[in-house]
Tab-separated table of C-alpha atoms in Angstrom:
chain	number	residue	atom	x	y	z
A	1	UNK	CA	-12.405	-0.464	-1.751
A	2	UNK	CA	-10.493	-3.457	-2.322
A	3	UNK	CA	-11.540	-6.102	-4.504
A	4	UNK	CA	-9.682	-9.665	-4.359
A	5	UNK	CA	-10.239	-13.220	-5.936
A	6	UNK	CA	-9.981	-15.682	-3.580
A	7	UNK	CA	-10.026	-19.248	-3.225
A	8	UNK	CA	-12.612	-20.911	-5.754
A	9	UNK	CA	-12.509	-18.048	-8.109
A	10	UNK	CA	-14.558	-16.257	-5.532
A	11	UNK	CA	-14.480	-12.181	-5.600
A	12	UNK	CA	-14.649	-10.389	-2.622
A	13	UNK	CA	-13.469	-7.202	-0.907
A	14	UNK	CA	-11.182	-6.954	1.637
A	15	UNK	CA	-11.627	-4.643	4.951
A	16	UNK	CA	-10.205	-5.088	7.834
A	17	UNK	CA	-8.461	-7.840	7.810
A	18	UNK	CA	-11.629	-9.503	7.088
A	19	UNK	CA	-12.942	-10.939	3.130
A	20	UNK	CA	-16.961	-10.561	2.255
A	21	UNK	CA	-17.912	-12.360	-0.843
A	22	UNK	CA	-20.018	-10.772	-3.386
A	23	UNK	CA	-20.117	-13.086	-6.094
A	24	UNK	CA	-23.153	-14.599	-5.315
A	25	UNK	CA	-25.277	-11.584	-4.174
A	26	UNK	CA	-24.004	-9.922	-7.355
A	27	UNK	CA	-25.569	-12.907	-9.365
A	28	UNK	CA	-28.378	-13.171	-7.362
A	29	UNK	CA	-28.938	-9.522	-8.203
A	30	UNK	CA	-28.626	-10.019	-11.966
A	31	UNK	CA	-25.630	-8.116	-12.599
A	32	UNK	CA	-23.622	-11.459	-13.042
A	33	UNK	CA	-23.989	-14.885	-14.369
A	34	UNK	CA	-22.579	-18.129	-12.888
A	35	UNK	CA	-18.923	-18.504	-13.570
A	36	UNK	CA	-18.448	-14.782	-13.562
A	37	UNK	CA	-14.293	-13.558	-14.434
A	38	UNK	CA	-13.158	-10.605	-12.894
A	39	UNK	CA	-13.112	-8.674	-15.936
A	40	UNK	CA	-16.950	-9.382	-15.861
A	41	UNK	CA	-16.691	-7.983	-11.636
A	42	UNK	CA	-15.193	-4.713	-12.763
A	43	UNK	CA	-17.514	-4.120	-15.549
A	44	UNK	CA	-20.414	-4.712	-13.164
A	45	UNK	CA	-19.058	-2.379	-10.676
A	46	UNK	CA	-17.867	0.223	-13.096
A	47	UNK	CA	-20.788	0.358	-15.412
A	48	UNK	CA	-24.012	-0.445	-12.949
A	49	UNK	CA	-24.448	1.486	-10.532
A	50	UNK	CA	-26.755	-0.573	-8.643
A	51	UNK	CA	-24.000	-3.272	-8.707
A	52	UNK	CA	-21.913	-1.266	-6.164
A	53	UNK	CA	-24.845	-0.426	-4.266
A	54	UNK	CA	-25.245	-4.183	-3.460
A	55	UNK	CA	-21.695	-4.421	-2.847
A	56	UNK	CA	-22.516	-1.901	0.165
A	57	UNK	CA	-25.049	-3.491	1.479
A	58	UNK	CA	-22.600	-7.375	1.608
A	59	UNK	CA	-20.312	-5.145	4.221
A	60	UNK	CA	-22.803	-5.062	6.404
A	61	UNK	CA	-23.301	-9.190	6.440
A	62	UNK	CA	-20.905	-12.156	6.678
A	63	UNK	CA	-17.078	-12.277	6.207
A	64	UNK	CA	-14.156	-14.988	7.151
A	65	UNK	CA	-10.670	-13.520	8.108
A	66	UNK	CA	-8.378	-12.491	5.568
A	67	UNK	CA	-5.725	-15.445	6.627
A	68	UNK	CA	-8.179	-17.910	6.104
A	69	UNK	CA	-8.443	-17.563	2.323
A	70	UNK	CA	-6.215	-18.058	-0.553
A	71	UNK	CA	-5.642	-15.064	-2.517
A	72	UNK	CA	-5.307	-15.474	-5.918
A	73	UNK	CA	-4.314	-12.923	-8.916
A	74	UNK	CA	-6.677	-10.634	-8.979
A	75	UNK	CA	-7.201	-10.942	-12.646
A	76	UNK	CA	-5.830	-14.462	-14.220
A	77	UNK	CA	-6.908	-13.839	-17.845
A	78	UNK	CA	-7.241	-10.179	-18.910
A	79	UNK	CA	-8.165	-8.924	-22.537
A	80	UNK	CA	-4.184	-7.477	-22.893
A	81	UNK	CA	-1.215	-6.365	-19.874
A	82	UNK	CA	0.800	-3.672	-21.754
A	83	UNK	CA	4.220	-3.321	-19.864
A	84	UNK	CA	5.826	-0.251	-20.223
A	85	UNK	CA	10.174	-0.533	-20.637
A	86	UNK	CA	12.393	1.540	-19.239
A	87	UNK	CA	10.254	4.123	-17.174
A	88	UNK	CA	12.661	5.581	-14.805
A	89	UNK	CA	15.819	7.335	-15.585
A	90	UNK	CA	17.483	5.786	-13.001
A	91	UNK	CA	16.590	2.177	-14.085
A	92	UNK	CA	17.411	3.295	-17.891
A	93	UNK	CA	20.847	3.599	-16.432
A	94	UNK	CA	21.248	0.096	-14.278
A	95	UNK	CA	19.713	-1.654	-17.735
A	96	UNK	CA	22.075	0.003	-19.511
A	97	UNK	CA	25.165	-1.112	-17.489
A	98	UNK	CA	24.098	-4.187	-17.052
A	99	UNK	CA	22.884	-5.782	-20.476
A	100	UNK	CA	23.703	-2.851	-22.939
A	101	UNK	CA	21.238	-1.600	-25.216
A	102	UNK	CA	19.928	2.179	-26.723
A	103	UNK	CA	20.996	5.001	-24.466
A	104	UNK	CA	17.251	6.474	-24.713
A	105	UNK	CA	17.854	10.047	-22.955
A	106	UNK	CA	16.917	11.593	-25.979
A	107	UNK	CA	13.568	9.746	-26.563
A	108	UNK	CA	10.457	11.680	-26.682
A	109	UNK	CA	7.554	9.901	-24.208
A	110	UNK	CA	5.832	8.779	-27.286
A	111	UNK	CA	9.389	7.079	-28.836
A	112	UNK	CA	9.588	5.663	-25.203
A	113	UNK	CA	6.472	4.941	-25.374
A	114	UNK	CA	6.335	2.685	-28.555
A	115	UNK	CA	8.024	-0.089	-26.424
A	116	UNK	CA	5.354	-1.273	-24.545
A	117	UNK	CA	5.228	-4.997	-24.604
A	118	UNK	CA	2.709	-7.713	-24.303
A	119	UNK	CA	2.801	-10.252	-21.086
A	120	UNK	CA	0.900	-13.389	-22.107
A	121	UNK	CA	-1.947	-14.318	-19.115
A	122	UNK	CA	-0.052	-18.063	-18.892
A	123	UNK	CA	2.524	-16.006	-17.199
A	124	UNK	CA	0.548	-14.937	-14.522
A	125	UNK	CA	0.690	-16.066	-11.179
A	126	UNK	CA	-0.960	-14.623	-7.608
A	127	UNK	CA	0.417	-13.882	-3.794
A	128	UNK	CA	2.676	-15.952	-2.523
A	129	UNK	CA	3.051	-18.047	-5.676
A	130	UNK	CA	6.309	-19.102	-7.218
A	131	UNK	CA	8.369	-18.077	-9.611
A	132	UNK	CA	10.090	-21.065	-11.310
A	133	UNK	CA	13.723	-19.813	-12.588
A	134	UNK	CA	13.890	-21.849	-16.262
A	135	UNK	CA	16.986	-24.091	-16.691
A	136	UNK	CA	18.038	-22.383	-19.930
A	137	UNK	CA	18.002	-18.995	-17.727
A	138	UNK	CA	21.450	-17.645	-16.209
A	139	UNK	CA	20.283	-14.692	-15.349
A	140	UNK	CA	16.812	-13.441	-14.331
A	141	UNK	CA	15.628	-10.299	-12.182
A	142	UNK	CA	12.751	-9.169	-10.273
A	143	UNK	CA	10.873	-5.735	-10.679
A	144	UNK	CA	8.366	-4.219	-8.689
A	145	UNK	CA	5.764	-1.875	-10.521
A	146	UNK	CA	2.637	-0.008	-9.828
A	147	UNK	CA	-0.160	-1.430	-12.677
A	148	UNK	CA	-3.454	-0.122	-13.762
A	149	UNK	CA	-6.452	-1.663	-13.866
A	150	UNK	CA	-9.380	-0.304	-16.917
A	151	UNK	CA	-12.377	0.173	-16.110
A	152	UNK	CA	-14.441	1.539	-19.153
A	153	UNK	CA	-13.507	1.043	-22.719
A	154	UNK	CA	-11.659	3.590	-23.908
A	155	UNK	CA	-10.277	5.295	-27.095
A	156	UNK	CA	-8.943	8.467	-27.976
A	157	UNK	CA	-8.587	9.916	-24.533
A	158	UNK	CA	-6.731	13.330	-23.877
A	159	UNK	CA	-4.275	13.027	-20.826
A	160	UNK	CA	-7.022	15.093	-18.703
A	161	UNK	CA	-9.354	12.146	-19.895
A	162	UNK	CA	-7.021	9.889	-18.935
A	163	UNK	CA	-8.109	8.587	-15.690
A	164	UNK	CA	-11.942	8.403	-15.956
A	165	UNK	CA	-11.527	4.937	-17.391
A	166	UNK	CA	-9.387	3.582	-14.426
A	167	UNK	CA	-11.091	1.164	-12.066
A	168	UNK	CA	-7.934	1.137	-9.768
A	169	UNK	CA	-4.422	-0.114	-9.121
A	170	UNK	CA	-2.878	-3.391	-8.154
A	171	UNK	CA	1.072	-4.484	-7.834
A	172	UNK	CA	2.757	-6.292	-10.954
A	173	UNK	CA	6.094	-8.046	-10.954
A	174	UNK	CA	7.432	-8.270	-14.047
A	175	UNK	CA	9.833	-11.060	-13.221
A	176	UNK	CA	12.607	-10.995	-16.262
A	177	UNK	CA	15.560	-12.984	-17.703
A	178	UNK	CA	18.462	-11.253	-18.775
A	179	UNK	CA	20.740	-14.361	-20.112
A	180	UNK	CA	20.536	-15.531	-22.475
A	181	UNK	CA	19.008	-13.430	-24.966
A	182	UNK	CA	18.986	-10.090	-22.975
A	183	UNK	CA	22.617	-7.983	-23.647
A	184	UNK	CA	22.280	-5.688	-26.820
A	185	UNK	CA	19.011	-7.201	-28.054
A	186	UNK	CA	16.164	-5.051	-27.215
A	187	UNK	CA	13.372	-7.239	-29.585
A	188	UNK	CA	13.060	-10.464	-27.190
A	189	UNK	CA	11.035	-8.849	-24.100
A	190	UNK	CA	7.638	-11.209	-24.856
A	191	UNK	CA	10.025	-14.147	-24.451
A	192	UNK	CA	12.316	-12.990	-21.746
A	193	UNK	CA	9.488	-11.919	-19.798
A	194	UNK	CA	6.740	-14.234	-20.702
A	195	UNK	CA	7.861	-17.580	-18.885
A	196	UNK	CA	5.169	-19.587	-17.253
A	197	UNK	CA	5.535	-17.748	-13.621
A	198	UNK	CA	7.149	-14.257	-14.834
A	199	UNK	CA	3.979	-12.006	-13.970
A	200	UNK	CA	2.563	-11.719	-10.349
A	201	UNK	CA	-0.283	-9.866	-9.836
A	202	UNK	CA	-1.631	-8.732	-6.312
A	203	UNK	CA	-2.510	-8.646	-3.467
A	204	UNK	CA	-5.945	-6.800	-4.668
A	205	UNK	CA	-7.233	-4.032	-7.044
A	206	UNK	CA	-7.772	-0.707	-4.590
A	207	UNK	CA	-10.379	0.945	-6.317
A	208	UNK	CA	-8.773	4.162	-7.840
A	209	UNK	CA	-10.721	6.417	-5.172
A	210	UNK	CA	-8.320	4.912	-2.478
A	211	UNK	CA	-5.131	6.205	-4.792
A	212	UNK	CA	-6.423	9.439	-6.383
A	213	UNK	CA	-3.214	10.661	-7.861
A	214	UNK	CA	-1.250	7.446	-8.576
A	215	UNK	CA	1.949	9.368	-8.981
A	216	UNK	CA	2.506	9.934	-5.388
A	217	UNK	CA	3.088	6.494	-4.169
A	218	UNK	CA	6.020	4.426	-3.001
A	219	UNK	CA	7.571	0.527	-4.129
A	220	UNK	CA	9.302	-0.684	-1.847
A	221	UNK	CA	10.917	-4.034	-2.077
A	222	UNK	CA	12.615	-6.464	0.342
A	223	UNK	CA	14.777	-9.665	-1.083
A	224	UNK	CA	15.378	-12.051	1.752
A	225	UNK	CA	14.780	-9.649	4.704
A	226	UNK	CA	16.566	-6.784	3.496
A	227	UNK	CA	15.342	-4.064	1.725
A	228	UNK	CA	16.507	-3.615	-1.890
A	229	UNK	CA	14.143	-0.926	-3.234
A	230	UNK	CA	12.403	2.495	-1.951
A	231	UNK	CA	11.104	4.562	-5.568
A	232	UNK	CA	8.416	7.130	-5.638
A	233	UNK	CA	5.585	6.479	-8.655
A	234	UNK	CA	6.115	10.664	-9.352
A	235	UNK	CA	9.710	9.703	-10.780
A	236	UNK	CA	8.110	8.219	-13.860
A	237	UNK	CA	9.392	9.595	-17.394
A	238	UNK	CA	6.090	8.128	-18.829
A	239	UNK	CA	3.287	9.044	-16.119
A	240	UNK	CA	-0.188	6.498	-15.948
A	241	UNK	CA	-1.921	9.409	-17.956
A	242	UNK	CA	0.450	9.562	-20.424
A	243	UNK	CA	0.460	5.664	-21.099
A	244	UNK	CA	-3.388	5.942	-21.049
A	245	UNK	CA	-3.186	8.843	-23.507
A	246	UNK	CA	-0.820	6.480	-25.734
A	247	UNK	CA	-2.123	3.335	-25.727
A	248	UNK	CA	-5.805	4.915	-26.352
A	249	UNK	CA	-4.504	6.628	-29.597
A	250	UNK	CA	-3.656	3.272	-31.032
A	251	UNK	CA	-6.160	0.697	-29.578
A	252	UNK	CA	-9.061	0.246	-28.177
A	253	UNK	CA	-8.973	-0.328	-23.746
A	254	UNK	CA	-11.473	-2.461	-22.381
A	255	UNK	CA	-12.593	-3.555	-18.822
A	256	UNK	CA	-9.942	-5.524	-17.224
A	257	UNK	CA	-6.913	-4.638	-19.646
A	258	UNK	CA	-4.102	-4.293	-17.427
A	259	UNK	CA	-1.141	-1.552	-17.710
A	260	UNK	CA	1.920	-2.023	-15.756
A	261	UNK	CA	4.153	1.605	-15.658
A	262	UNK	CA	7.687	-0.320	-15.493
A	263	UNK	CA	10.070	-0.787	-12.557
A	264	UNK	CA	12.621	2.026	-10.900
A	265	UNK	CA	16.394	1.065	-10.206
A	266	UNK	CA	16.816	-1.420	-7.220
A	267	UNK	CA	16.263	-4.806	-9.329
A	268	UNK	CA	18.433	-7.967	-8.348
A	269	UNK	CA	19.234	-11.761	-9.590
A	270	UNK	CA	17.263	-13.703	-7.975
A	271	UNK	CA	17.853	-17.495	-6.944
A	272	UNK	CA	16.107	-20.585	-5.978
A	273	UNK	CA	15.037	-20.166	-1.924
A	274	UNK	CA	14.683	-15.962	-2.127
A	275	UNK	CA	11.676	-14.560	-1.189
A	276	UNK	CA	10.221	-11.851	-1.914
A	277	UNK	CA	8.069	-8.986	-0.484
A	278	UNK	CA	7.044	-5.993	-2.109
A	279	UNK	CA	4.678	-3.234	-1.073
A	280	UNK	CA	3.116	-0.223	-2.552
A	281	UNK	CA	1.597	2.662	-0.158
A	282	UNK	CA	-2.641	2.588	-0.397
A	283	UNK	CA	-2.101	-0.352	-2.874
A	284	UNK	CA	-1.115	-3.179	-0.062
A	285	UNK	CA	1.832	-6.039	-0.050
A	286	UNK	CA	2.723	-9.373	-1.469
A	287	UNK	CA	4.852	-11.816	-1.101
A	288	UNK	CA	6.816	-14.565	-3.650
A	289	UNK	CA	8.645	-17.671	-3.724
A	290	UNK	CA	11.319	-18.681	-5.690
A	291	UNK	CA	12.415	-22.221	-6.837
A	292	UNK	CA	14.422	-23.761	-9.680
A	293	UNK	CA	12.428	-25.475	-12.880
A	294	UNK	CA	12.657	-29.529	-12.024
């Protein structure tokens, strides 16, 4: 199933081509108040059964096409977005030729691990928004990643645990500026890539019965028409299970917390004009503008 937020804060799901709301039958149901968030949509559909059950029973009613609503990030304000750094050996090694920094080929996954940054939700924006280059920024890149959406709160979970508290997957760009501030300084990522604009979230969240085993997918990017990145989620160093194992041992995840697994080689400058158009397989695509800060 996949579950958008659309035009006036509006959830819906998506099939077809076509968008059925279930806010309102959801409320009218009791299993959510007026000015519902999404966070409090996944709970509901995670946590009460009867919830889904309802949201059955809207696909057999009313919808308006898909290209006659505005799709907007699926979440705009979640509890935390870990973002996991330097995920794939081959985009270790582009990093590391580019701005400099720790060879980490001898990490262990937890070292690796234990550089997980925050996004702040100001950053976020939804499909076909823009990112807005800042005018102190010489330099800044675009990465495509796979991202995990919670479900159930969760502590303590063994890797084999690890994906009962998924509620499913949506596409993350974690847009990032490399100069100033970037080369051989490894402790400015919350700045570099927490810009107003610098997280796009979309198109959807595919529930995670649609991707079962969310290390066999593909990213593939195009910049402009031409395509800049094909990557396979299996080439991971850090897998989702092991970032769920991780992150679980030190905090607690709750509905709605987002995890996005880091970007493979195949990232680019980008500059005012480019667009952008990304897709993952049984996830869905999005696309992005770019513009200069007035």
């Amino acid at each position: 199933m996949k579950i958008c937020h659309y035009n006036e804060h509006e959830a819906g799901v998506v099939q077809d081509d076509r968008v059925y709301p279930i806010g309102q039958t959801l409320i009218g149901a009791g299993h959510l108040r007026q000015g519902y968030t999404m966070e409090e949509v996944i709970n509901a559909l995670v946590n009460q059964p009867e919830a889904m059950q309802c949201v059955r029973q809207v696909l057999k009613g009313r919808s308006v096409p898909l290209a006659q609503v505005q799709l907007l990030a699926p979440l705009e304000n979640p509890g935390s977005l870990w973002a996991a750094a330097a995920n794939y050996k081959d985009h270790q090694a582009e990093m590391k030729t580019a701005s400099g920094g720790p060879d980490r080929s001898a990490f262990s996954k937890d070292d690796l691990m234990a550089e997980f940054f925050l996004k702040p939700s100001s950053s976020i924006i939804g499909p076909g928004g823009t990112i807005v280059i800042p005018k102190v920024s010489n330099h800044v890149d675009y990465e495509a990643e796979l991202c995990v959406v919670i479900g159930k709160k969760a502590r303590n979970l063994t890797e084999a645990q690890a994906l009962d508290c998924v509620f499913g997957y949506t596409i993350c760009w974690d847009i990032s500026q490399r100069d100033p501030w970037g080369r051989n300084r490894q402790n400015t990522r919350n700045i570099r890539k927490g810009f107003d604009s610098f997280t796009a979230l979309g198109p959807w969240i595919v529930t995670k019965d649609e991707l079962p085993e969310p290390q066999d997918t593909r990213i593939l990017v195009e910049l402009n028409g031409k395509h800049v990145m094909t990557a396979h989620t299996k080439d991971m160093i850090c897998g989702v299970r092991d970032h769920i194992r991780f992150l679980s041992s030190v905090l607690t995840l709750r509905p709605g917390d987002l995890i996005t697994t880091g970007t493979p080689a195949g990232v680019a400058k980008l500059a005012p004009g480019d667009k952008l158009k990304g897709k993952i397989e049984r996830i869905g695509e999005m696309t992005l503008n770019v513009a200069a800060e007035k």
